[in-house]
XYZ file of C-alpha atoms in Angstrom:
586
model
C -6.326 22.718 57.891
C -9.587 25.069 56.379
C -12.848 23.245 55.852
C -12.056 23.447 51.949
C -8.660 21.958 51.679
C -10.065 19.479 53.612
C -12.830 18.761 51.319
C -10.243 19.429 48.498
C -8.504 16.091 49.959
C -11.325 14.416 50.482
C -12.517 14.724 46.884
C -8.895 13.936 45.473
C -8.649 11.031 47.617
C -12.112 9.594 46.888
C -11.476 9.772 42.894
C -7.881 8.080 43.153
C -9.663 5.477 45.428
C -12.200 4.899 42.090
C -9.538 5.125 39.835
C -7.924 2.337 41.114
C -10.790 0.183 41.595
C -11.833 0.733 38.231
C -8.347 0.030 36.908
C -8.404 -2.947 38.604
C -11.952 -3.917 37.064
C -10.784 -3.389 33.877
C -7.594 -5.384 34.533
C -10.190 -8.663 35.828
C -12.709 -7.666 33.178
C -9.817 -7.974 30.175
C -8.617 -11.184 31.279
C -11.723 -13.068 31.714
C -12.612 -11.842 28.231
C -9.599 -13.019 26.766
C -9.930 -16.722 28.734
C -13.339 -17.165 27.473
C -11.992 -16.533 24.235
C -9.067 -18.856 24.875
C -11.223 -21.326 26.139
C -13.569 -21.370 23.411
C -10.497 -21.830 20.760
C -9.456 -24.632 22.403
C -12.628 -25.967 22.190
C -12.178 -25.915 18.104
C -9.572 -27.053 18.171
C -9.609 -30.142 20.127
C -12.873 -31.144 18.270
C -10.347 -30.778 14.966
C -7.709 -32.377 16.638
C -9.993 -35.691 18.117
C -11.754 -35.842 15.063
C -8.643 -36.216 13.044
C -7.400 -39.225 15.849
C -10.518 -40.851 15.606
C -10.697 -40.701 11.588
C -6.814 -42.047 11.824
C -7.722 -44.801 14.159
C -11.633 -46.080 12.538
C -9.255 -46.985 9.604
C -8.097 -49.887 10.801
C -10.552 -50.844 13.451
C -12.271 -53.042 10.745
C -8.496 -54.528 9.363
C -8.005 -57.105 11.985
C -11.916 -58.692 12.103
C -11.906 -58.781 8.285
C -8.471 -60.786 8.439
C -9.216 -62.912 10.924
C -12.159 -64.656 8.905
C -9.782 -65.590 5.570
C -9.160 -69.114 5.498
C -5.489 -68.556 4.659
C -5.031 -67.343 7.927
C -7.636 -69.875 10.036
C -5.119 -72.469 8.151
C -2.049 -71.521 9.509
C -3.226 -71.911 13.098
C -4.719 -75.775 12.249
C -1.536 -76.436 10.438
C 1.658 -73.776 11.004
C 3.901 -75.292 8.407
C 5.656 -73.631 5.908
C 3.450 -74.594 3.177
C 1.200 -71.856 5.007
C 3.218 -69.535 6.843
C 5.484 -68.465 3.784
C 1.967 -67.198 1.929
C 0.352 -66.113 5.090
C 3.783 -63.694 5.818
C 3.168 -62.713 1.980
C -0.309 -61.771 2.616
C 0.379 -59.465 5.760
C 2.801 -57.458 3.985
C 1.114 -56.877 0.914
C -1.990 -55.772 3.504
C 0.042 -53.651 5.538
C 1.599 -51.883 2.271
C -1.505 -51.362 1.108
C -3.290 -50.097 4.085
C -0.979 -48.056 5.291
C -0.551 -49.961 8.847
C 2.866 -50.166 10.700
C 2.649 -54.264 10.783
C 0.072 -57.286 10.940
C 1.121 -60.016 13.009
C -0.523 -63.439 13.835
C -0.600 -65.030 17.248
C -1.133 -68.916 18.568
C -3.119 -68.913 22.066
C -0.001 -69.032 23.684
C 1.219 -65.396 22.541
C 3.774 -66.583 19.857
C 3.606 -64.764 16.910
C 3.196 -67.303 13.813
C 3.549 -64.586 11.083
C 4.659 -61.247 10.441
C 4.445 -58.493 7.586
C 7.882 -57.895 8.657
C 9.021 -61.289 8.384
C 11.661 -60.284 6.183
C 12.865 -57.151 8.671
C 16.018 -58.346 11.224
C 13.236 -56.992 13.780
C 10.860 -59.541 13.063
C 7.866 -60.296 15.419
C 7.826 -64.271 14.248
C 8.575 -65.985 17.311
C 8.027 -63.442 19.630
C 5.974 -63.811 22.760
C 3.480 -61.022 23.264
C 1.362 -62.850 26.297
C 1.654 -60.236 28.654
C -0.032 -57.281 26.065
C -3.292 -56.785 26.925
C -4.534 -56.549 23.426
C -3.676 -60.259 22.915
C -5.602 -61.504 26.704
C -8.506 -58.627 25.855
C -8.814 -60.524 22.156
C -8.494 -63.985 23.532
C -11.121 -63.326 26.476
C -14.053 -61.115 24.902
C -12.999 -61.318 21.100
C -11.310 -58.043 20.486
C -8.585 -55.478 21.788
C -6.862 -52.518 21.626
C -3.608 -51.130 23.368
C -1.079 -48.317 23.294
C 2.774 -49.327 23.729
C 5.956 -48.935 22.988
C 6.959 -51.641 20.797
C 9.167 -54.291 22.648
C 10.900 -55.424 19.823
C 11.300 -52.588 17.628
C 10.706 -49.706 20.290
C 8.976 -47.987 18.206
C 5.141 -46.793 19.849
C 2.049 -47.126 17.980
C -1.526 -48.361 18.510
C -2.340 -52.271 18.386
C -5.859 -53.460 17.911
C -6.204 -56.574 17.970
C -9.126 -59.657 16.875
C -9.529 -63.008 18.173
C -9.245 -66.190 15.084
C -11.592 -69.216 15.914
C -11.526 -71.715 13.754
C -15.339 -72.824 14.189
C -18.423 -71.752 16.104
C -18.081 -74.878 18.893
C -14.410 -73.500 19.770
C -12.848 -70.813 21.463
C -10.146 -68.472 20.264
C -7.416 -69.992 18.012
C -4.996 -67.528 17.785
C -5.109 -63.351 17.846
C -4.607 -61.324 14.791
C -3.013 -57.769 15.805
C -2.629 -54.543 13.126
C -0.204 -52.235 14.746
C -1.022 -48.510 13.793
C 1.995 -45.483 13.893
C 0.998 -42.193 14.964
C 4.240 -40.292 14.305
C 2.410 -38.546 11.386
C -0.104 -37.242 13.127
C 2.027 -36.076 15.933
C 3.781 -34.391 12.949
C 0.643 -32.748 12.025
C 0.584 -31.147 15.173
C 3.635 -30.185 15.240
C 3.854 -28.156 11.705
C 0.402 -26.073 13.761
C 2.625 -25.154 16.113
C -0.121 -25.410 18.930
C 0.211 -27.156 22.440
C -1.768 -30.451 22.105
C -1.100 -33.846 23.960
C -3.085 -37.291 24.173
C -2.640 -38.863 27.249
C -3.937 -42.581 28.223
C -6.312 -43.924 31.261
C -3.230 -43.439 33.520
C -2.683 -39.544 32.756
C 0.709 -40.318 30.736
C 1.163 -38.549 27.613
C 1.369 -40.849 24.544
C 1.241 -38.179 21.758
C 2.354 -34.533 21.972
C 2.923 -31.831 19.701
C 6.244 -31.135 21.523
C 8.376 -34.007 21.640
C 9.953 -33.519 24.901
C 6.516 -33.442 26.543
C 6.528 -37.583 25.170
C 5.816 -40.301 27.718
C 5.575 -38.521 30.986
C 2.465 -37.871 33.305
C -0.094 -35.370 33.991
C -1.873 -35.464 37.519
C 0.794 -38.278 39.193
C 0.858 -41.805 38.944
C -0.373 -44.535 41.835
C 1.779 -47.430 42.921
C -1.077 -49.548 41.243
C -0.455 -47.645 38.177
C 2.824 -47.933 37.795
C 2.937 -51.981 38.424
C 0.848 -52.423 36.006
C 2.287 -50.524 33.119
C 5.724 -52.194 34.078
C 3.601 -55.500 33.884
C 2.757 -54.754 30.433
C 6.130 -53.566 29.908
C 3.936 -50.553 28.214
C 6.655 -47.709 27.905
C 9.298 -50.142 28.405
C 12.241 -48.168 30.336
C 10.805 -44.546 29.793
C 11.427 -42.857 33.363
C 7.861 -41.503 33.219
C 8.647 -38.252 35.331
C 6.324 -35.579 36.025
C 4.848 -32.930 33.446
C 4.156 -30.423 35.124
C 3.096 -28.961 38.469
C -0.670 -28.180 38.843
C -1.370 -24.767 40.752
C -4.671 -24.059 42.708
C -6.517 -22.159 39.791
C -6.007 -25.722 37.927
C -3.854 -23.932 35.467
C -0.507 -26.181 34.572
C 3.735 -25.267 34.653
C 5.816 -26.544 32.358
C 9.467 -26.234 33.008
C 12.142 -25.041 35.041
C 11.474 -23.543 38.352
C 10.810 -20.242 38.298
C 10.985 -20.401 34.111
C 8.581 -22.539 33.578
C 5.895 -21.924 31.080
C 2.459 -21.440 32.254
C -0.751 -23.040 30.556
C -4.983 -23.250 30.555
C -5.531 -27.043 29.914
C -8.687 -27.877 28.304
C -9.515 -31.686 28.459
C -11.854 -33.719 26.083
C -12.029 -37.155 26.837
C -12.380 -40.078 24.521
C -14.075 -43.629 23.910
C -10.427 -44.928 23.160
C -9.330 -46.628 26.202
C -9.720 -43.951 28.242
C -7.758 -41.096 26.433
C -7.863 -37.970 27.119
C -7.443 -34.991 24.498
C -6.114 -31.996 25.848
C -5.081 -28.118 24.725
C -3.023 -26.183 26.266
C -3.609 -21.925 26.010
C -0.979 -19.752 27.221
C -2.010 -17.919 30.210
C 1.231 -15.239 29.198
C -1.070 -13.987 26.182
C -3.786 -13.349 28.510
C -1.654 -11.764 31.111
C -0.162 -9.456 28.157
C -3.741 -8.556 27.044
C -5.498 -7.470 30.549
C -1.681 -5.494 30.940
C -2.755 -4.156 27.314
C -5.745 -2.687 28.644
C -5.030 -1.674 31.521
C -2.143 0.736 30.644
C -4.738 1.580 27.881
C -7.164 2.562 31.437
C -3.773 4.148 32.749
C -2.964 6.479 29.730
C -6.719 7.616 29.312
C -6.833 8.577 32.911
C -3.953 10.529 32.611
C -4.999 12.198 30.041
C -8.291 12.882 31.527
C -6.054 14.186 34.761
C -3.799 16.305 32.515
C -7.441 17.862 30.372
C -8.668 18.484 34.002
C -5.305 20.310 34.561
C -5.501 22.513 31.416
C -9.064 23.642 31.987
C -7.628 24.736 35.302
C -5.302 26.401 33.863
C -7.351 27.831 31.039
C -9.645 29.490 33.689
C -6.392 31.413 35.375
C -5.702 32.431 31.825
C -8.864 33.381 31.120
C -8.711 35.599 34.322
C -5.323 37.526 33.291
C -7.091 38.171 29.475
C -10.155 39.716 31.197
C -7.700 41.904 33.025
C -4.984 42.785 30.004
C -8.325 43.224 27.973
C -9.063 46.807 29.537
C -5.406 47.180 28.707
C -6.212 46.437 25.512
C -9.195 48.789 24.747
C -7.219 51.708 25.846
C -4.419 51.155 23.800
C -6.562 50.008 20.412
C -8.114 53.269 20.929
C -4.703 55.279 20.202
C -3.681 52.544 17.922
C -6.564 53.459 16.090
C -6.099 57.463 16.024
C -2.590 56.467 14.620
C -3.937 53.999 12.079
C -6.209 57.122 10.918
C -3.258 59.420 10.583
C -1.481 56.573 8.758
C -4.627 55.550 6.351
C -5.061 59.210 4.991
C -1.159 59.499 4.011
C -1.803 56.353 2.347
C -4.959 57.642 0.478
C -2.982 60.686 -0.810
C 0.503 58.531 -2.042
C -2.449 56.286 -4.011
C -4.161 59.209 -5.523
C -0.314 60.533 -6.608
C 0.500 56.397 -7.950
C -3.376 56.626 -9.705
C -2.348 59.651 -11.498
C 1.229 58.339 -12.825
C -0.457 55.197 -13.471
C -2.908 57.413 -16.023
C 0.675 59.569 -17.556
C 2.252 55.654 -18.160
C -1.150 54.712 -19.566
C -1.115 57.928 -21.847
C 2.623 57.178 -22.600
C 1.962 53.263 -23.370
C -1.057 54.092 -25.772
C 1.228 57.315 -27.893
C 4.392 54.447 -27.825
C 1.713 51.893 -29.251
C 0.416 54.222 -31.585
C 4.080 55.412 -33.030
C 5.198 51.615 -32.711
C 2.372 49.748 -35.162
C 1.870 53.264 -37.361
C 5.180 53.271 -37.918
C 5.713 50.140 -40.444
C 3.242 51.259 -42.922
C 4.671 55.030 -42.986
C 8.022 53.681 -44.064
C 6.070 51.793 -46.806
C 4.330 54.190 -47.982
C 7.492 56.250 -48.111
C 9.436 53.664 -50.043
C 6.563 53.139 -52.723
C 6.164 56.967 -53.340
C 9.811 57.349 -53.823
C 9.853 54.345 -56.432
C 6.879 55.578 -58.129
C 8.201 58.950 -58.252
C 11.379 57.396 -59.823
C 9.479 54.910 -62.502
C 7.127 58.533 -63.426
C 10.933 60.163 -64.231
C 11.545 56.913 -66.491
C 8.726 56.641 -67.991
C 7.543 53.057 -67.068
C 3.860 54.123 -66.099
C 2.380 50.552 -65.226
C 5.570 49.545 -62.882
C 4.366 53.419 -61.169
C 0.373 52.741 -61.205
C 1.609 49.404 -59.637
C 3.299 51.507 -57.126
C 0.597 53.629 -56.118
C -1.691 50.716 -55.971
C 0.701 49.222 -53.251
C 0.560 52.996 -51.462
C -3.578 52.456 -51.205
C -3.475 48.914 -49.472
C -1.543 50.331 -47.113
C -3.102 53.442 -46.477
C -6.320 51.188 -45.793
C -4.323 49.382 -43.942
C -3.687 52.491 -41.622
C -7.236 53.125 -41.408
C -8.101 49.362 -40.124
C -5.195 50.385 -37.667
C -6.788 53.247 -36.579
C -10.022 51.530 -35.946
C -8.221 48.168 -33.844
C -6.546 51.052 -31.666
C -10.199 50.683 -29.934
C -9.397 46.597 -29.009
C -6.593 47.733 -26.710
C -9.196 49.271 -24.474
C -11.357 45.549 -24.103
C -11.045 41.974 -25.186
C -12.309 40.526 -27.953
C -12.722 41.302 -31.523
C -13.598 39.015 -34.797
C -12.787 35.386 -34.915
C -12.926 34.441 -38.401
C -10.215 32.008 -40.512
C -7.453 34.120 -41.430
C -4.667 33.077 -44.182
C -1.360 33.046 -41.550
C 1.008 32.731 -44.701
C -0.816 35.708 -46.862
C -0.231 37.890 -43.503
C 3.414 36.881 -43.316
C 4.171 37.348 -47.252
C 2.377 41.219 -46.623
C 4.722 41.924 -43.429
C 7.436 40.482 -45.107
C 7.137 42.455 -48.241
C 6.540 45.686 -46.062
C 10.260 44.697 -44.058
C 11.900 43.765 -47.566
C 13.643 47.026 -47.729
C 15.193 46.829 -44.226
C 16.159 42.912 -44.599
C 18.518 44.577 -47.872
C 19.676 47.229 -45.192
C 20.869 44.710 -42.902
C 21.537 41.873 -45.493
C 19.807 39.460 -43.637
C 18.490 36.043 -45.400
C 14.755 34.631 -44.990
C 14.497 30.917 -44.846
C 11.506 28.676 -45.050
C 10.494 25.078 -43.865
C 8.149 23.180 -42.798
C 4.463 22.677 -44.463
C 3.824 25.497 -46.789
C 2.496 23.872 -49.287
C -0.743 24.159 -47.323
C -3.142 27.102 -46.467
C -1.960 28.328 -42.655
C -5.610 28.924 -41.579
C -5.856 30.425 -38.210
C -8.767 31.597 -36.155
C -8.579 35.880 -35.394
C -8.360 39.114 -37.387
C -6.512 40.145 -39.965
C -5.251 43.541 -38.649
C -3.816 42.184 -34.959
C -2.391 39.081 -36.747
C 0.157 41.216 -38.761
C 0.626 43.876 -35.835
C 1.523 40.360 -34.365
C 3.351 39.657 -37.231
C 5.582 42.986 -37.782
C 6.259 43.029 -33.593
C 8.140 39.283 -33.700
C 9.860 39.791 -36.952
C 10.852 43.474 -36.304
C 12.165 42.054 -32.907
C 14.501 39.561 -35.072
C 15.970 42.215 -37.312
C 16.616 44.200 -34.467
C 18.880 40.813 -32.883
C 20.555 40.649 -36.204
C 21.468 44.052 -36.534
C 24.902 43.523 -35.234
C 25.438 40.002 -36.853
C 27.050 39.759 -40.417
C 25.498 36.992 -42.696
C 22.025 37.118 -40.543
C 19.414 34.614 -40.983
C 15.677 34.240 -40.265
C 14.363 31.057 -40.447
C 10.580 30.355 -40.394
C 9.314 26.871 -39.470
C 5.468 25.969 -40.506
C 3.814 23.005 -38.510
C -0.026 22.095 -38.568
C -1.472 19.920 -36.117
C -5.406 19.087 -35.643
C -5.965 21.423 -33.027
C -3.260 24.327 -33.878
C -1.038 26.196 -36.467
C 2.429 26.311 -35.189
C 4.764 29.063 -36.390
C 8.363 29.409 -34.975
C 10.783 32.577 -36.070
C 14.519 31.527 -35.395
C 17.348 33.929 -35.650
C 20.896 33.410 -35.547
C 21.874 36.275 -33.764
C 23.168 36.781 -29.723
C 19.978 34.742 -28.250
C 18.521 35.714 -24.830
C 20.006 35.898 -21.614
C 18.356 33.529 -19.301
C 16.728 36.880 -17.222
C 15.400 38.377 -20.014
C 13.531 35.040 -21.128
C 12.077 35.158 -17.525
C 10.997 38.892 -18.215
C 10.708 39.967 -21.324
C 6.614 39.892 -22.145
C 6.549 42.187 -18.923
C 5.405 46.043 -19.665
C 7.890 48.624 -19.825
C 10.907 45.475 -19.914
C 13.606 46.419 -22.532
C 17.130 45.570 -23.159
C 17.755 48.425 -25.839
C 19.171 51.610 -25.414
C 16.891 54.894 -23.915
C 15.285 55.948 -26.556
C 15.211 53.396 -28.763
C 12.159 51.400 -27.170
C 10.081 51.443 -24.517
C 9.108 47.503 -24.160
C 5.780 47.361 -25.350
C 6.315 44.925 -28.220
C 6.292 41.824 -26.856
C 3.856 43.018 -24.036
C 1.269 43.984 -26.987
C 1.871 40.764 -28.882
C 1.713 38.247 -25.993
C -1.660 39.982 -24.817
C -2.601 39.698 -28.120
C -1.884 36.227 -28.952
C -3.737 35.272 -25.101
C -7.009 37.226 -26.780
C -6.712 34.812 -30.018
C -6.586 31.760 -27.589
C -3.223 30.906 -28.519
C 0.013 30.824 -26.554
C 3.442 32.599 -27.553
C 7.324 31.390 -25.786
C 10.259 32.365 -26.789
C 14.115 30.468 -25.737
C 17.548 29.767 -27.083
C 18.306 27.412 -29.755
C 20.793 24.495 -29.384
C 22.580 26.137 -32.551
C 22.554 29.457 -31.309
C 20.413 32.681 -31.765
C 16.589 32.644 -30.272
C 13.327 31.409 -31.271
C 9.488 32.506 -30.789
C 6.977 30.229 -31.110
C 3.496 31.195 -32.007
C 0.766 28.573 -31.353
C -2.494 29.903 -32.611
C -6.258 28.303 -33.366
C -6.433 26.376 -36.314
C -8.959 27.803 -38.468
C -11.449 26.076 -40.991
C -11.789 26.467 -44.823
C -14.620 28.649 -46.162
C -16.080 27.802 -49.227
C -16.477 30.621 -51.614
C-alpha cells in the first residue's frame, strides 16, 4: 500500500471514529436534556397533586375535635340510651351530609361504636368493634389519630381521623369520635389527567393511584414485620399485596409483564401524613424516542455532509473535463460565429425587403382609409345635388336652397376630414363634450338613402330623452359613427325585413351605446379577430378590413372601450362605451 492511500485510510478512519463518538454524545446529551425536563415536570406536578391531597384532607382535620366538645355527644357516652343515641345518630348524618365526609361514628373506650351517620344503612358501624384500628388506640392514648384502611365493614377504603371525647378535665378519654374521609374522587381526578401518579403509605403500599390496577400493592418490598402488622390492623383486609414493580440499578421502575413491561422515572415527595409518600411516574420510552429523534437527526446531517463532500469531489472532476471541452469550445464558437455572420446579413437584407412592404401596406392602409371615410360624404353630396337639381326643374326654390345648404355642411365636413387625416399619424386630439345623439341623427341622415335601398328599419330605446354627452371630437366620433353603422347595413344586406336597433344607456362614469342587427351574427373566429388590420370576411375587392381596425383604435384614443358578440335573439351587437362628458353652459 503507497504512503497516500495509507494516509487516505488513516484520515477516513479517524473521522468515522469522531463521527461516532459524536453521535453517541449527542445520543447521551438528548436524553439527559429530556430527563431534566421530565424531572422538573414531575416536580409540578406532584406539588399540584400534594397540594390538592393536603387541601382534601385539612378539611376535615378540624371535624372530629369540634364534635367531640358538643355536649350531645359527651352525653351519650355518660348515658347511651336511646333518649340520646337516636339524636346523636341524627346529628352525625346531618354533619356528614353537610360536610361532605364518608361517615362519623362514635366509639366507647372499649372500641364499640355507639353511633353512626349510617345508622340507618344495612352496613351500619353501631355495634361494631374497631379496637384493633390504630386511629381509635392513637386517639385514646395521645388524644388524636389518623389511619388509612380498607373499611372492614363496608370494604370500602378511605381516610379515618379520629379525636379522643373526655367528659371532664380530671378524666381520661371517654370514648373516640372518628370522621371517615373517601378519596375515590380524587383518585378520579387523576385519572381524567391521564398522568401516572400513586400515594403510597409508611410501608411502600400504594393506597391511591391514578391507574386502578396499580391499587393496594407495594413499591420497594414488604418486611415480615410489615406485613404482621398490617394483617394486625386488618388494614387492606384480604388484598394479596403483590409486588409493583421491579426496581432496576439506574433506580428507574417496570411495570408489567416480563419483557412488556412498561418502564418509568419515579419522582418521590414525601409527606407529613403518616408517612406518605407522593410519587410521579415519567416514561423513560418518551425519552428514549427523543435522544433516537436526535440522533437520526445527527445521522441524516452527517450524511448529508458525506454526500456534499462527495459532490464537491465530483464537481472538481467535472470541472476538469469543462476546462478540457472548453478549448473545444473556443474553436468551434469561432466557426459558429463566421456562420452566424453569414446568417445575420441574409437576415438584414429579408428585413430591409419586410421594411419596405411594410411602407407599400402602410401607403395602401392610408389611400383605403382615405377612400373609406371620404366616401360617405361624396354620396351625400351626390344625392343633395341631384334633389336640388330636381326641386330647381319644379320650381320649389326654398326646398333647393335647403338642399344646397345641406351640400355646404358636408363639404366642411370634408375639409375637417381632410385635416383629422393628420391624427392617424399620432395620438391624441381635442377632448371636449360632444352631443353623441346630434352625431348619430347627422350619420344617420347621411345613410337614409341606403337604409330605403335595403329597406332596413331603425329602432330606438333606451334614454334619449337626455343629452348623450361624451368626451372627444366631433369629426372621429362620426367616422366612428358611419364605420359601425355602415358595418350593420352591410350584415343586413342579404336579410329581408332588416332591423337596426340602437340602445342608449348613461351611467355616472360612461355613455353606453349598443347597435344590434338582426342579420347572420358573427362566427365565433371572426369575433376573436375581427378589430385585427387587414381581417375581412367580404369578398376581394369589396374591403380591405380597416373599419373596425380604425374605429377600435379610435375609440382606445377617446378612453373608451368597443366589443362586439351575438345576441341571444339572433344577429350581432357592438357596444360602444365612451367618456361621459359634462354640460357647458352657453
Amino acid at each position: 500500500m503507497s504512503r497516500k492511500m495509507w494516509l487516505r485510510a488513516l484520515v477516513v478512519a479517524s473521522l468515522t471514529m469522531l463521527s461516532l463518538l459524536g453521535l453517541w454524545w449527542l445520543w447521551h446529551w438528548q436524553y439527559s436534556q429530556a430527563e431534566a425536563d421530565a424531572q422538573r415536570h414531575a416536580n409540578n406536578r406532584l406539588a399540584l397533586y400534594t397540594s390538592s391531597l393536603q387541601g382534601a384532607l385539612e378539611r376535615f382535620t378540624y371535624l372530629p375535635g369540634l364534635l367531640a366538645q358538643q355536649p350531645l355527644i359527651q352525653a351519650v357516652l355518660r348515658e347511651p340510651s336511646d333518649i340520646f343515641l337516636s339524636p346523636v345518630n341524627q346529628h352525625l348524618a346531618l354533619v356528614a351530609e353537610r360536610s361532605g365526609a364518608d361517615a362519623i361514628f362514635l366509639m366507647n373506650q372499649q372500641g364499640v361504636t355507639l353511633a353512626s351517620s349510617n345508622y340507618e344503612l344495612d352496613q351500619s358501624f353501631i355495634g361494631h368493634d374497631y379496637r384493633f384500628r390504630p386511629y381509635f388506640f392513637d386517639a385514646m392514648q395521645s388524644g388524636s389519630g389518623e389511619f388509612f384502611a380498607i373499611g372492614s365493614t363496608t370494604g370500602e377504603p378511605g381516610y379515618f381521623t379520629s379525636y379522643a371525647v373526655t367528659l371532664s378535665d380530671d378524666t381520661g378519654a371517654e370514648g373516640v369520635l372518628v370522621v371517615k374521609v373517601s378519596l375515590e374522587a380524587l383518585q378520579d381526578d387523576w385519572r381524567r389527567a391521564q398522568e401516572n401518579v400513586i400515594l403510597s403509605d409508611a410501608n411502600g403500599v400504594v393506597i391511591l393511584s391514578s391507574r386502578e390496577q396499580w391499587r393496594f400493592r407495594h413499591i420497594d418490598g414488604l418486611s415480615e414485620d410489615a406485613f404482621a402488622q398490617i394483617d394486625a390492623q386488618r388494614q387492606f383486609l384480604d388484598k394479596p399485596l403483590s409486588p409493583l414493580g421491579q426496581r432496576l440499578r439506574d433506580d428507574t421502575l417496570v411495570i408489567g409483564g416480563q419483557g412488556v413491561g412498561e418502564r418509568f422515572l419515579v419522582t418521590s415527595l414525601p409527606l407529613s401524613t403518616l408517612g406518605w409518600s407522593m410519587h410521579y411516574l415519567s416514561p423513560v420510552r418518551p425519552l428514549y424516542t427523543s435522544a433516537r429523534n436526535l440522533l437520526l437527526a445527527g445521522l441524516v446531517t452527517l450524511l448529508a455532509l458525506l454526500l456534499f463532500g462527495l459532490w464537491l469531489r465530483e464537481r472538481q472532476k467535472r470541472q476538469h473535463m469543462r476546462d478540457a471541452q472548453a478549448k473545444m469550445i473556443q474553436q468551434t464558437n469561432i466557426l459558429l460565429e463566421e456562420r452566424v455572420q453569414e446568417r445575420t446579413q441574409a437576415l438584414e437584407d429579408a428585413q430591409a425587403e419586410l421594411v419596405q412592404a411594410g411602407k407599400l401596406a402602410a401607403l395602401g392602409t392610408m389611400a383605403a382609409g382615405i377612400a373609406h371615410e371620404l366616401n360617405q360624404p361624396l354620396s351625400g353630396i351626390r344625392t343633395y345635388a341631384a334633389n336640388g337639381e330636381r326641386l330647381l326643374a319644379l320650381g320649389r326654390l326654398d326646398m333647393a336652397g335647403d338642399n344646397f345648404q345641406r351640400i355646404q355642411v358636408l363639404s366642411k365636413r370634408l375639409a375637417r376630414l381632410i385635416e383629422q387625416l393628420k391624427l392617424f399619424a399620432r395620438k391624441g386630439g381635442s377632448r371636449d363634450s360632444v352631443n353623441l345623439q346630434a352625431s348619430l341623427d347627422f350619420i344617420l341622415e347621411l345613410l337614409e338613402e341606403r337604409c330605403q335601398q335595403q329597406q332596413v328599419r331603425l329602432e330606438r330605446d333606451g334614454d334619449w330623452q337626455q343629452p348623450l354627452l361624451v368626451r372627444g371630437d366631433e369629426v372621429r366620433l362620426e367616422q366612428l359613427l358611419t364605420n359601425l353603422l355602415g358595418n350593420a347595413l352591410d350584415a343586413l344586406s342579404d336579410t329581408s325585413g332588416g332591423i337596426i336597433r340602437l340602445h342608449a344607456e348613461v351611467t355616472p362614469e360612461q355613455v353606453l351605446l349598443t347597435i344590434h342587427d338582426n342579420g347572420p351574427g358573427l362566427p365565433q373566429d371572426v369575433i376573436e379577430q375581427m378589430f385585427d388590420p387587414f381581417f375581412t370576411t367580404k369578398p376581394v375587392g369589396e374591403g380591405l378590413g380597416l373599419g373596425l381596425f380604425i374605429s377600435y383604435g379610435i375609440v382606445q384614443d377617446l378612453g373608451g372601450k368597443l366589443s362586439a358578440g351575438n345576441h341571444s335573439a339572433g344577429g350581432a351587437w357592438f357596444r360602444l362605451a365612451l367618456p361621459r362628458g359634462e354640460e357647458t353652459s352657453l
